[in-house]
Structures are given as structure tokens and as C-alpha cells.
Coordinates of C-alpha atoms and ligand atoms in Angstrom, one line a residue:
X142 CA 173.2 130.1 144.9
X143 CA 172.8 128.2 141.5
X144 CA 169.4 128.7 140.2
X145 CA 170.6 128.9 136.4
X146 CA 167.5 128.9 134.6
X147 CA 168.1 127.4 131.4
X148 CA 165.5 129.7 129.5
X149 CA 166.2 131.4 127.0
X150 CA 165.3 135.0 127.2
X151 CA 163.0 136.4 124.9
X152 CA 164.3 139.3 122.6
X153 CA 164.3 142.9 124.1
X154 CA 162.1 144.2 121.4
X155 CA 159.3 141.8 123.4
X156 CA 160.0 144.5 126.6
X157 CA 157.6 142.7 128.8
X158 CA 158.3 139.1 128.1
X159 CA 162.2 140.3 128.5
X160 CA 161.8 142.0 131.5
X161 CA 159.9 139.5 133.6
X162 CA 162.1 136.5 132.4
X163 CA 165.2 138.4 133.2
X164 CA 164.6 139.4 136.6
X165 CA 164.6 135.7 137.3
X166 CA 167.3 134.3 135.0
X167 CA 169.3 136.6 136.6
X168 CA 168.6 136.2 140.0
X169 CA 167.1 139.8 141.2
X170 CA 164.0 138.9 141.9
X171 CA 161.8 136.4 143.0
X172 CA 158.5 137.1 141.8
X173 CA 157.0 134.3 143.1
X174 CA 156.0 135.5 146.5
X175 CA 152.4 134.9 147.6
X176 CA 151.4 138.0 147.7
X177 CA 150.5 140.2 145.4
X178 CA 153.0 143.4 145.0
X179 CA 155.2 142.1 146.7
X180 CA 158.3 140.2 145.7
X181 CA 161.5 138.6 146.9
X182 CA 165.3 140.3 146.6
X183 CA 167.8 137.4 145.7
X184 CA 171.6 138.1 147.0
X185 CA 172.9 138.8 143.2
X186 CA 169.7 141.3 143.2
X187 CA 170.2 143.1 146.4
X188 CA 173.6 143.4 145.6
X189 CA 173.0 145.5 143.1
X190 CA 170.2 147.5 144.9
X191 CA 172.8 148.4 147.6
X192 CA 175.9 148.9 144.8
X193 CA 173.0 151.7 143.3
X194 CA 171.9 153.2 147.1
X195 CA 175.3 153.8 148.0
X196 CA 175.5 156.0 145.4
X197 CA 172.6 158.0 146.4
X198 CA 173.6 158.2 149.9
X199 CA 176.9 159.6 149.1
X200 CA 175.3 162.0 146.5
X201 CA 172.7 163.4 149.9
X202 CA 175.5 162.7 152.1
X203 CA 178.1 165.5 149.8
X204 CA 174.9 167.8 150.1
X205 CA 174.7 167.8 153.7
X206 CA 171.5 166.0 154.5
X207 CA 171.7 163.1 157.5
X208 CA 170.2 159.8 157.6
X209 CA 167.5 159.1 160.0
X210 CA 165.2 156.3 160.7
X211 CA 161.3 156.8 161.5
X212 CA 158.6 154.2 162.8
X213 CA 156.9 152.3 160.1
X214 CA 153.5 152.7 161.6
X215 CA 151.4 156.6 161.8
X216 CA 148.3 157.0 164.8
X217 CA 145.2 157.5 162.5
X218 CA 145.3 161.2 164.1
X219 CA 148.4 162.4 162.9
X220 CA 147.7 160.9 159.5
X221 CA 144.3 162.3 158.9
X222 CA 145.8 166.2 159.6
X223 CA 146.3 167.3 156.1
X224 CA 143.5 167.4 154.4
X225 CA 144.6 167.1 150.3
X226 CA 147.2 164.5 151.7
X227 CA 144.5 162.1 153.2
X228 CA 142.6 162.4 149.9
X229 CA 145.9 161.7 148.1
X230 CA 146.7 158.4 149.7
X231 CA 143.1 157.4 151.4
X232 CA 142.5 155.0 148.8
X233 CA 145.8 153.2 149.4
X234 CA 146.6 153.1 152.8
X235 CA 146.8 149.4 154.7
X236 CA 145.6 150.0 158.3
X237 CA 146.7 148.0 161.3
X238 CA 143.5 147.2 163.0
X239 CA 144.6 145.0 166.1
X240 CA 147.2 143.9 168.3
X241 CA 146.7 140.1 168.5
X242 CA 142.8 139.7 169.0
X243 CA 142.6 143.4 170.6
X244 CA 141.1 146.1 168.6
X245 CA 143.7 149.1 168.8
X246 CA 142.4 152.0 170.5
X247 CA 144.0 154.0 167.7
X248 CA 144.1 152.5 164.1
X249 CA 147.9 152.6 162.9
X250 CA 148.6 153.2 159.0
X251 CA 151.5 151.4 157.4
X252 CA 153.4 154.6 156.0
X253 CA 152.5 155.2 152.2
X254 CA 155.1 157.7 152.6
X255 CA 156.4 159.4 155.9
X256 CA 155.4 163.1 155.7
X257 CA 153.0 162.3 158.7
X258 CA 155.8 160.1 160.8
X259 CA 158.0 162.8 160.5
X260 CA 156.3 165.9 160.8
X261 CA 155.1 165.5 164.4
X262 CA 158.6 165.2 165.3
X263 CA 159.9 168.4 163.2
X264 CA 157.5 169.9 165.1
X265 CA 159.3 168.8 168.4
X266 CA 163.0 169.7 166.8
X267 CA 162.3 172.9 165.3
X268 CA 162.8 175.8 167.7
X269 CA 164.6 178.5 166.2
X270 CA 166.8 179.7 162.5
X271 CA 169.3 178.1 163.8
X272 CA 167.6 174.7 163.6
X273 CA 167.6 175.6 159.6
X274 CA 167.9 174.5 157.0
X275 CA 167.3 171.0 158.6
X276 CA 167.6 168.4 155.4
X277 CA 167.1 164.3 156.8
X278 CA 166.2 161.4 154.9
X279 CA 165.5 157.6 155.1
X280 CA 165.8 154.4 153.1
X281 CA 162.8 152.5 154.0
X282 CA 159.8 150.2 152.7
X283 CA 156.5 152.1 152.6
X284 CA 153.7 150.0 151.5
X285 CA 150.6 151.6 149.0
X286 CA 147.9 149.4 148.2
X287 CA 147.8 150.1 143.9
X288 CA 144.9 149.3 141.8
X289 CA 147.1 149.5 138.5
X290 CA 148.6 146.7 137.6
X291 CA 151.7 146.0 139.9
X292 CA 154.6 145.1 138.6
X293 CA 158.4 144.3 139.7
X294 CA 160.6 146.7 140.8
X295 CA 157.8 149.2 139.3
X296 CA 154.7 149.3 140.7
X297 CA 155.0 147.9 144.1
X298 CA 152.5 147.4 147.3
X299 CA 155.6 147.0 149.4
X300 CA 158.5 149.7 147.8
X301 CA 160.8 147.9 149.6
X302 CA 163.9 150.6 149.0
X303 CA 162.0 154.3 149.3
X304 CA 164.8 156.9 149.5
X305 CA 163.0 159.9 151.1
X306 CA 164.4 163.1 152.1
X307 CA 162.4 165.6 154.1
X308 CA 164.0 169.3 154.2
X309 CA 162.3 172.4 156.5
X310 CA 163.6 176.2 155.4
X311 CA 163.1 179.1 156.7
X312 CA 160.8 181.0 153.7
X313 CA 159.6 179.6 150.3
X314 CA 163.0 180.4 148.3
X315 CA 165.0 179.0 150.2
X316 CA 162.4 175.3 149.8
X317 CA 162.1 176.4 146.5
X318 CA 166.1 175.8 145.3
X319 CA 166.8 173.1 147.4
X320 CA 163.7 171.2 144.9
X321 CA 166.1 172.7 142.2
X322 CA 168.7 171.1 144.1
X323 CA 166.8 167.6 145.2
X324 CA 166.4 167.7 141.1
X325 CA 170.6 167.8 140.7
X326 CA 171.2 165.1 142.8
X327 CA 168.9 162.7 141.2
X328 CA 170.0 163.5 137.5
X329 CA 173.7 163.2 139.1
X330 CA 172.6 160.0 140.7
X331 CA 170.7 158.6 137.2
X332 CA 174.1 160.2 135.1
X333 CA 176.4 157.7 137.4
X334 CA 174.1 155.3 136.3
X335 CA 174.2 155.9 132.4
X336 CA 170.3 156.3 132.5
X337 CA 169.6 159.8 130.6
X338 CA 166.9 161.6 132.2
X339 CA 164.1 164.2 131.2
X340 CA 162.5 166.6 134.1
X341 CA 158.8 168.2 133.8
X342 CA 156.9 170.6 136.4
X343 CA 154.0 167.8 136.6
X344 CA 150.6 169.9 136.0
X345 CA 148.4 170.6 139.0
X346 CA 146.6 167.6 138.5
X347 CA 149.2 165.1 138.9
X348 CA 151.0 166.9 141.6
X349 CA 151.9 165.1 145.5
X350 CA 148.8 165.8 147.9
X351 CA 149.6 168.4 149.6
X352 CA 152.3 170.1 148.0
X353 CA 152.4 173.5 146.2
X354 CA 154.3 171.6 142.7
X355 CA 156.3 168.4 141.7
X356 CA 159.1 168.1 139.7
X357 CA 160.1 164.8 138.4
X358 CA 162.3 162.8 136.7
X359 CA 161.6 160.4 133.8
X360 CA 162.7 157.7 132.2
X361 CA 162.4 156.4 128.7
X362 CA 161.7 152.5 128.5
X363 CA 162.5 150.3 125.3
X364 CA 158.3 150.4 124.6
X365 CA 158.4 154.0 124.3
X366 CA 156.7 154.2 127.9
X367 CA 157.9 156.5 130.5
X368 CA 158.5 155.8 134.0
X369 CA 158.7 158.4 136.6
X370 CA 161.7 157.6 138.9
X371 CA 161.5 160.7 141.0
X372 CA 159.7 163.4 142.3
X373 CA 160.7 166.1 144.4
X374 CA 158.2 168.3 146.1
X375 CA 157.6 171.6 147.2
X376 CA 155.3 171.5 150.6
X377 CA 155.6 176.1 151.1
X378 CA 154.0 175.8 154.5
X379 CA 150.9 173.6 153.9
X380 CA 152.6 170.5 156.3
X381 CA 153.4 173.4 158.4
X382 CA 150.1 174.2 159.2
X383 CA 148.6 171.2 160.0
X384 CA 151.8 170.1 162.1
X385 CA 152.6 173.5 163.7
X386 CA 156.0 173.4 162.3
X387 CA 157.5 177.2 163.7
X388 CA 160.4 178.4 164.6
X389 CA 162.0 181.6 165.9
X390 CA 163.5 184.2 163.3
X391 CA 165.6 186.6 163.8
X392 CA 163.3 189.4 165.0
X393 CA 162.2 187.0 167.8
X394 CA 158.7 186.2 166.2
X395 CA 157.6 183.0 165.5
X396 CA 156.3 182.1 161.9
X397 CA 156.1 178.9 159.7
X398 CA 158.8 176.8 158.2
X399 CA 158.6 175.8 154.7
X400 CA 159.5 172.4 153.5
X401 CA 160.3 170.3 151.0
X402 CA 160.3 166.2 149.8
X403 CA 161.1 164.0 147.8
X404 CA 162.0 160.3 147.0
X405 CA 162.6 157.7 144.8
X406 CA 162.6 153.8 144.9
X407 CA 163.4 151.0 143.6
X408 CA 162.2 151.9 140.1
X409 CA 165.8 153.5 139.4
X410 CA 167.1 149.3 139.2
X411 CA 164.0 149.1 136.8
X412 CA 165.4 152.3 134.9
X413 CA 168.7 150.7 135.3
X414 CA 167.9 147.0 133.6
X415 CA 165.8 148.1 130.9
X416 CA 167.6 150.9 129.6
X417 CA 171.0 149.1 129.3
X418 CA 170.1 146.0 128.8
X419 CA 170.2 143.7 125.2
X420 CA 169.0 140.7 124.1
X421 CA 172.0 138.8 125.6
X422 CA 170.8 140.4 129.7
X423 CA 171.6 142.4 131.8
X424 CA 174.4 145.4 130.7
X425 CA 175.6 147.0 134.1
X426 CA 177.2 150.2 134.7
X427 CA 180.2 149.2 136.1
X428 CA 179.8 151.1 139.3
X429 CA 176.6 149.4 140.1
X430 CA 177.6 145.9 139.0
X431 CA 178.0 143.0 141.7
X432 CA 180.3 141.3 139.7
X433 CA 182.7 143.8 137.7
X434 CA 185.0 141.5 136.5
X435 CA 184.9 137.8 135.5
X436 CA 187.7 135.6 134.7
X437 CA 187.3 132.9 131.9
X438 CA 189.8 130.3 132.3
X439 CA 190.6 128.6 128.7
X440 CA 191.4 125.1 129.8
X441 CA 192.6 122.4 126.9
X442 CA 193.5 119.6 129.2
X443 CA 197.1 119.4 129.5
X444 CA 197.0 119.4 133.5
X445 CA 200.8 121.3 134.1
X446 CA 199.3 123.8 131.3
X447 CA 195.8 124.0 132.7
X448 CA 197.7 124.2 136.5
X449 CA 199.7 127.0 135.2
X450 CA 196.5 128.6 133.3
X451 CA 194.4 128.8 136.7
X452 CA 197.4 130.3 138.5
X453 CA 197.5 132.9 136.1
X454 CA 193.9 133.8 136.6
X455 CA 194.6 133.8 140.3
X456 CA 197.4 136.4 140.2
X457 CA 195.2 138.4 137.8
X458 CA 191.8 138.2 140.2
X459 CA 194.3 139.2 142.8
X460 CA 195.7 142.5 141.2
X461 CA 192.2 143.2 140.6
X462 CA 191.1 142.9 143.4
X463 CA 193.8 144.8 145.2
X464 CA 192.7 147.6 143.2
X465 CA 189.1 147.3 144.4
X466 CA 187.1 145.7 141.8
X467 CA 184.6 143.0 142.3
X468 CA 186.5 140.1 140.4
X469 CA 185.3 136.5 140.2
X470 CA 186.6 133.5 138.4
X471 CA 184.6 131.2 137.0
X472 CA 186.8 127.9 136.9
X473 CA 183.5 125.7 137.3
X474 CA 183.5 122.2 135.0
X475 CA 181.0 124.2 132.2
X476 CA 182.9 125.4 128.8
X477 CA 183.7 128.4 128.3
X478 CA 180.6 129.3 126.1
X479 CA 177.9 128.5 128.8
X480 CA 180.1 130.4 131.5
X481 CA 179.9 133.4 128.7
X482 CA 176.3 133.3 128.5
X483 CA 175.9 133.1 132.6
X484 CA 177.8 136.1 133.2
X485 CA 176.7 138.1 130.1
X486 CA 173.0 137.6 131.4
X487 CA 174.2 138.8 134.2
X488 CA 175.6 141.9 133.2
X489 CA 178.9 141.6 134.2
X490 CA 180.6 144.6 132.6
X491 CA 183.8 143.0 131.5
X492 CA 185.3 139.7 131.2
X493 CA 188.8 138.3 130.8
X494 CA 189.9 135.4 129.1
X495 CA 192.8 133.4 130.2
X496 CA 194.4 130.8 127.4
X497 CA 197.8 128.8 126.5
X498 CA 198.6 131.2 123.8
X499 CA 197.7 134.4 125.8
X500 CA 200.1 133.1 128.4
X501 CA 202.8 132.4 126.4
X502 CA 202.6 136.3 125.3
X503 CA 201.7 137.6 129.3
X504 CA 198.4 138.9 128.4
X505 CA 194.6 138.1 128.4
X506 CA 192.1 139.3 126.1
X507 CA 189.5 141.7 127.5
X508 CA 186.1 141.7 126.4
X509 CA 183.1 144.5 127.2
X510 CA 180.0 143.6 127.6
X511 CA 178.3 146.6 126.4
X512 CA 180.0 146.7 123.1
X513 CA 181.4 142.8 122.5
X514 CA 184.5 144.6 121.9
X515 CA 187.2 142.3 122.3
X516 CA 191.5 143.2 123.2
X517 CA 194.5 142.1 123.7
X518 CA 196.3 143.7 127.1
X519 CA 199.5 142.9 128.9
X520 CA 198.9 140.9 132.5
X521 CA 201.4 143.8 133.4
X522 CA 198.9 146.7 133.2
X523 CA 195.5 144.7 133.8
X524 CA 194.0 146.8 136.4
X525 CA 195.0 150.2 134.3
X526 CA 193.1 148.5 131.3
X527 CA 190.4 147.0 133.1
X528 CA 189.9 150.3 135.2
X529 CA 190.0 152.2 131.3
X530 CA 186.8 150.0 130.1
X531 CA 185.2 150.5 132.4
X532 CA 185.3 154.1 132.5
X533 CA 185.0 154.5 128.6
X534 CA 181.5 151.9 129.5
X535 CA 179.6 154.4 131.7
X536 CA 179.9 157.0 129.0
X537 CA 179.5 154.9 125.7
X538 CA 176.6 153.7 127.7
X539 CA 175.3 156.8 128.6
X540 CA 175.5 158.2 125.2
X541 CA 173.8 155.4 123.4
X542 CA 170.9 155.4 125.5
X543 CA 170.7 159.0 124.9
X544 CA 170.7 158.9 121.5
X545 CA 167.6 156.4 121.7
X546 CA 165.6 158.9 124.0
X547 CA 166.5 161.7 121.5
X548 CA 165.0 159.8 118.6
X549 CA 162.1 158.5 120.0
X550 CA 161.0 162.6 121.0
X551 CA 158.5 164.1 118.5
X552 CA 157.5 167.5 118.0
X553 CA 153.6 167.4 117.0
X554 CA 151.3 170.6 116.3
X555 CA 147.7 168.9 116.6
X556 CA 146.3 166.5 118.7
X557 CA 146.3 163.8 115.5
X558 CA 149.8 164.2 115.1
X559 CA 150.2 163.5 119.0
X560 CA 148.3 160.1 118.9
X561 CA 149.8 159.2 115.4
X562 CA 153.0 159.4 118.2
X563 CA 152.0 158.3 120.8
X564 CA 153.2 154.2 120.5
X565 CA 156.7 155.1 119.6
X566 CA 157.4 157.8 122.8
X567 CA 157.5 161.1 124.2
X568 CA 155.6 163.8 122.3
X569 CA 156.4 167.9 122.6
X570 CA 153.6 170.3 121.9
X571 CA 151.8 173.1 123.2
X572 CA 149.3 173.8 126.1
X573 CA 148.1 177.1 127.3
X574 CA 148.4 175.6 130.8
X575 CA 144.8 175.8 131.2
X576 CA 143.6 172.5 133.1
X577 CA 140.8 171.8 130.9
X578 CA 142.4 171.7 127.5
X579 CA 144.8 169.8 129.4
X580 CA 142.6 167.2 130.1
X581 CA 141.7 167.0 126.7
X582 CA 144.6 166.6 125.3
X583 CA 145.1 163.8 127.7
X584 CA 141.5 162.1 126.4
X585 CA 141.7 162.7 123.0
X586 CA 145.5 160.9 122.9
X587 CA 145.6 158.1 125.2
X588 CA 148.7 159.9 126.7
X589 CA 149.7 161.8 129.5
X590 CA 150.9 165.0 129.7
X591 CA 154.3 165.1 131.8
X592 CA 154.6 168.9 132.2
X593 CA 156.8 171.9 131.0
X594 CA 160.2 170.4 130.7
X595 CA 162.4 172.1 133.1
X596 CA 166.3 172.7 132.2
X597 CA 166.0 173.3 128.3
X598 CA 164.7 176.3 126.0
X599 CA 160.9 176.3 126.4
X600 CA 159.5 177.5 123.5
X601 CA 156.0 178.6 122.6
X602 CA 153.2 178.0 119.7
X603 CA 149.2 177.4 120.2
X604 CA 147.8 175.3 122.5
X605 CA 146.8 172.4 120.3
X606 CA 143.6 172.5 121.8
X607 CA 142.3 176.4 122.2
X608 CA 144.8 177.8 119.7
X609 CA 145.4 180.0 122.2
X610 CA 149.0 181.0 123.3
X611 CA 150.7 178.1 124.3
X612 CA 154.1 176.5 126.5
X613 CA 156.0 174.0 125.6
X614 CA 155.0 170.5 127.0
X615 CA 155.9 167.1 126.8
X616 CA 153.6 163.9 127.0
X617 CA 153.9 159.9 126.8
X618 CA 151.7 157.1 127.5
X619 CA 153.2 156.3 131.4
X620 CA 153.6 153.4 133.6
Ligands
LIG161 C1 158.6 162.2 148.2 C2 159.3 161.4 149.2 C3 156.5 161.0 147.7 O1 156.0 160.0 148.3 N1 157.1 161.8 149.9 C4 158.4 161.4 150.4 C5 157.1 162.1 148.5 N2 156.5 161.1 146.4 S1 155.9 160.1 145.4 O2 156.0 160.7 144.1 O3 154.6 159.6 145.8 O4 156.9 158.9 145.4 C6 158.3 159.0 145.1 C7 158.7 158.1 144.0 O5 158.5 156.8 144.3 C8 158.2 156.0 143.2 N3 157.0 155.2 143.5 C9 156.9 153.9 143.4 N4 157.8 153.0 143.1 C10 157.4 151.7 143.0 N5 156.1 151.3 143.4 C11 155.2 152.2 143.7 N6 154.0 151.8 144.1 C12 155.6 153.6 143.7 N7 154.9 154.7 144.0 C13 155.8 155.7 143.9 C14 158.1 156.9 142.0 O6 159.3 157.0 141.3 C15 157.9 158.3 142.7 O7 158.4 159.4 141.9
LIG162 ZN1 144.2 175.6 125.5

């Protein structure tokens, strides 16, 4: 598909602009769709969305969950059961009204999320201890009518890639570490990614409907926003309950499972772009990256030379590839500039070019794309080098963007200092975990508190409100 938009791309330091005109210029999405939410995955785009989902179904795989696959559409009964949930998600639920002209006898919800597909059915499969723990999960699309402001890959009516895992346990401990553990797998998944993360207990108010806490994962973005790109829940036995999920323990009595969730969608590509990328595109982890290599032929006309040039980058593309990286060459009519530019934007993580005097010494020069640092390696050990960038990539990468996140973190003592903060990223204070002050802090700032960062030291000082006794807390404006 050639679609090169000759554009060019606003700087990064314009996030927005940058964003919007590289999804397109790039080819992952099509955001012209006529519908609003909802956008279109081109090839080069969902290539990379499945490169990144592999990942996490290996990660859920190693830990011993299954995949499953539940019905898109929930009876209105089944979906009105738990109470806080409904509240939760009343306001964004699209309803299937009619089959053809018929009214439905039953309304049918488009899952927001499948806690009420799937609990019906635990019900059914749970009988005894034995049946525990019982971890499943899906990749689906789940569709939530938003009133903020959509945008790609971020705020979506149709998530079109909603990794959700639904665990049942026998007693609250047991629910309770594999959250802990949900919370590992995503970091791992984010870490094989480059993409630093920070993880907060989310306060009461901003916790999933229906569960007893959330943890989640965050994301710096380049404006100094954060974007939540997990959660993991623990459900104790509210879903239980409602959904009469029991089984038989060891004494022969039945008594309620506990349970757990959690999920995370496309907003880990969004993570993925915006963190990494520069002003050039697109920087891919190499793991994730359609393309991984691209060959540069340097033609200069001679046609035996140019002949003998190709073959070269033939043989090289074919050692590559034997060694199982996705190589392309690029031996279309443009020069060589214009093919740099196309695959730069594109994020390809390194490129090889492929000249007379390079051949004349068997080697190519290698060039990152994270770095622009350029080499000189023998066409005898190719693959070794290539395979070496790329591995030094994903942890020069990962290290650079965490030194960003840890410079744009600010320790504040009063609520002045916080909003004096609050453009340039993710403030840490003090709350005495009381809800109102809370609140207030929220009001008087413009931001939003995250929670009590789980995982580091949390230290105390006075709640910036009450003075009284505080806990550590972060806060960021939020997408
Ligand atoms: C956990 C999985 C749930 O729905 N039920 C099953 C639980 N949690 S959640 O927090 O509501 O969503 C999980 C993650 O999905 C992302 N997300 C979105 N991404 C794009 N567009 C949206 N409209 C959207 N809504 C939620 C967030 O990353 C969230 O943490
Ligand atoms: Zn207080």
C-alpha cells in the first residue's frame, strides 16, 4: 500500500499536531472513518498491534491463564445485576434495540467490558476447589460510548484490541496477589516495550464499579499528561454475589469465590508511539517493529556495479532473514534520502546501507534509528551485529525515556506548589487519604490525584490540605 503522505510532520514538542499527523503518515491509522470513535487499522498499523499482543499473550500464557472467546452482546438482565457496575457504565452502554424491524424481547448491551458475559458462565464452570484458581482472558473490541473527547488509539467508542483477563480464587488473598501479579505482567509487558511505567492504588473515587480497589499503570506522555494503560482490579466477592459464583471447599460447604480483572487496550501502541518517538517518526522497539530491518541499496549507475550491489543486499536480507528478523529492501526508483525519511517515519529500528566502496571492503554500514548512530560491520557477521543493536535499542530506549519521566516528577508541599507543577507532569505530595481533602486537592490544582504509588518507599508528611498526617501520593493532569 503506498499512501506516502508527503507532509511534513510537525515537531514533537507540538504533541498533538505530531501525534495526529503521524498516525497517518505512517500508516496506523485511518482516522477518517465516519464515525466518531471509531477508526480504521491500516496493514503497517495492525502489524504492529499484533507484533505488541503477542507479547502480552505469551507474558498471560507463561502465567498460566487460557484464552477464551465470549459473545459480544449481554441480555439487559444479566447486565443490570450489579448494582455499582450498572452505575459505572449506564451512561455508556450502546444497546441493541431490534432484530431487523422487530423490537427484541430482551434489550442486548454491546459489552463495555465483559464482567457480565462472563460471569453467568463462571457460574456454570465453577463447582468445586479444584476448579481454582480458574485465570481466562480475551482479546476483543468492547465499545463505550465517551463524552471526553475521543481520540485515536486513546479514547475510543470501539477499543478495538481489549485484553481482559478474568481470574476466580478461592478467598480474598489468594485474588489479592494475583492483582500483585496482573500488575508484573503488565510492567513486564510495558518493560519489553521500553515504555517506563509508574503504578498507584487509584483512590476510592476513581476505582472500577464494582470492585473492592484498582491498581493501574501509567504512562508519562511528551505534554506532561498521563495516560492510564492498565488497571487491574480486585472484585473480593461483590461479582460473586450477584452471579452466584460458589464452589465446594474442602470441608464440603459451599461459599463464594473471589475474583479478579483486569485489562488493557490499545492505549499501550499510544504509550508505545509517543514515548519513543522524535521529530523524525516513529522509534520502534525492535521487538514490536513490522519492519526490523531495511536495506538501502546505494546505486551510482554503473549497471554490472549496481547488478552486483542489489545482489549483495539480497544475500544480506537473506541471512537476516534466516535468522528471523523482519528485513525489507527498499530498491524502489526514489534516492536514497527519501527512502531514509520513509522508513525513519516509520520507525524502522535499523537500517543498512549497501554501496560500491562498502563492497569492495565486504561490509555495510549500520545505522539505528534511535540514536542516528552510524557503523561500519563485516557482511560476515551481519545478523550478530544487527541482532547486538538491536538489543543495546530496547535498553538505551528504555533508559532515556526513563530519565524523562524522572525529571518531569516533582515533590511539592502545598497546593500552590502543585499547580505551579502541574503543566510540566506528575506531582508527589501528601494526602491523609481522606476523600474530601482529596477532592480538594483535585479542585484547587486542575490535576488529578493518581493514588499511593505502589512498589517504591512511601513516605509521609502533612496532608497539604488538613495538615493532618499524611501518605505519599502522586497527581497529573490525565487523559
Ligand atoms: C478490567 C478488564 C476494565 O474494564 N474489566 C475487564 C476491567 N477496566 S477499565 O479500567 O475500565 O479498562 C481497562 C483499561 O482499558 C483502557 N481503556 C480505554 N482505552 C481506549 N479507549 C477507551 N475508551 C478506554 N477505556 C478504558 C484503559 O487503559 C484502562 O485502564
Ligand atoms: Zn487532609
Amino acid at each position: 500500500m503506498e499512501n506516502m503522505q508527503q507532509t511534513t510532520l510537525p515537531p514533537k514538542s507540538s504533541f498533538s499536531e505530531w501525534y495526529h499527523e503521524l498516525l497517518a503518515a505512517a500508516e496506523i491509522m485511518d482516522i477518517r472513518y465516519p464515525v466518531k470513535g471509531l477508526y480504521v487499522w491500516y496493514p503497517f498499523g495492525f502489524a504492529l498491534r499484533n507484533n505488541i499482543y503477542s507479547i502480552i499473550r505469551e507474558l498471560l500464557n507463561k502465567d498460566g491463564h487460557e484464552e477464551a472467546l465470549f459473545p459480544l452482546l449481554i441480555p439487559e438482565n444479566e447486565f443490570m445485576k450489579e448494582a455499582e457496575h450498572i452505575k459505572g457504565f449506564e451512561d455508556e452502554v450502546y444497546w441493541v434495540t431490534h432484530g431487523g424491524t422487530t423490537p427484541l424481547e430482551m434489550k442486548l448491551a454491546l459489552r463495555p467490558t465483559s464482567e457480565t458475559a462472563i460471569y453467568p458462565m463462571y457460574n456454570l464452570w465453577v463447582r468445586s476447589h479444584a476448579d481454582l484458581p480458574l485465570k481466562l482472558y480475551q482479546i476483543v473490541n468492547t465499545f463505550r460510548y465517551e463524552t471526553k473527547h475521543t481520540r485515536p488509539l486513546i479514547r475510543l467508542r470501539e477499543i478495538t484490541s481489549f485484553q481482559e483477563a478474568h481470574t476466580v480464587h478461592t478467598d480474598w488473598d489468594d485474588a489479592a496477589k494475583q492483582v500483585d501479579r496482573a500488575i508484573e505482567i503488565y510492567q513486564e509487558f510495558y518493560r519489553r516495550m521500553g515504555i517506563p511505567t509508574i503504578v498507584s492504588k487509584r483512590p476510592s473515587w476513581d476505582k472500577f464499579p464494582g470492585a473492592d480497589y484498582t491498581l493501574a499503570v501509567d504512562a508519562l506522555m511528551p505534554d506532561g499528561r498521563v495516560l492510564q494503560i492498565g488497571t487491574a482490579h480486585h472484585l473480593a466477592d461483590n461479582f460473586a454475589k450477584t452471579f452466584e459464583i460458589t464452589y465446594e471447599d474442602t470441608d464440603g460447604e459451599q461459599v463464594y469465590a473471589h475474583q479478579t480483572c483486569y485489562g488493557i487496550s490499545e492505549r499501550c501502541i499510544a504509550a508505545a508511539i509517543s514515548v519513543h518517538g522524535d521529530d523524525r517518526g516513529l522509534v520502534l522497539p525492535p521487538e514490536i517493529a513490522p519492519v526490523q530491518v531495511v536495506i538501502v541499496p546505494i546505486l551510482f549507475g554503473r549497471r554490472d556495479q549496481n547488478d552486483e550491489i542489489l545482489s549483495a543486499c539480497a544475500s544480506v536480507r537473506d541471512m537476516l532473514a534466516n535468522h528471523g528478523l523482519r528485513t525489507r529492501i527498499d530498491d524502489s526508483d526514489e534516492r536514497p534520502g527519501a527512502k531514509y525519511y520513509r522508513w525513519e517515519l516509520r520507525g524502522v529500528p535499523v537500517r543498512i546501507e549497501i554501496g560500491p566502496r562498502d563492497l569492495a571492503q565486504n561490509s555495510v554500514v549500520l545505522v539505528r534509528r534511535d540514536t542516528s548512530d552510524k557503523r561500519s560491520v563485516s557482511i560476515d557477521q551481519i545478523a550478530y551485529e544487527v541482532q547486538q543493536s538491536m538489543d543495546m535499542m530496547l535498553d538505551d530506549m528504555y533508559h532515556a525515556a526513563l530519565q524523562k519521566l524522572n525529571l518531569r516528577i516533582f515533590d511539592c508541599r502545598t497546593t500552590d506548589e502543585i499547580s505551579e507543577k502541574a503543566m510540566q507532569g506528575i506531582v508527589r505530595t501528601s494526602w491523609c487519604l481522606d476523600s474530601d481533602c482529596g477532592h480538594e486537592i483535585e479542585e484547587l490544582t486542575g490535576m488529578r490525584m493518581l493514588g499511593v504509588p505502589v512498589g517504591s518507599e512511601t513516605m509521609t508528611g502533612d496532608c497539604v490540605i488538613c495538615g493532618r498526617e499524611g501518605t505519599e501520593v502522586l497527581m497529573a493532569r490525565t487523559y
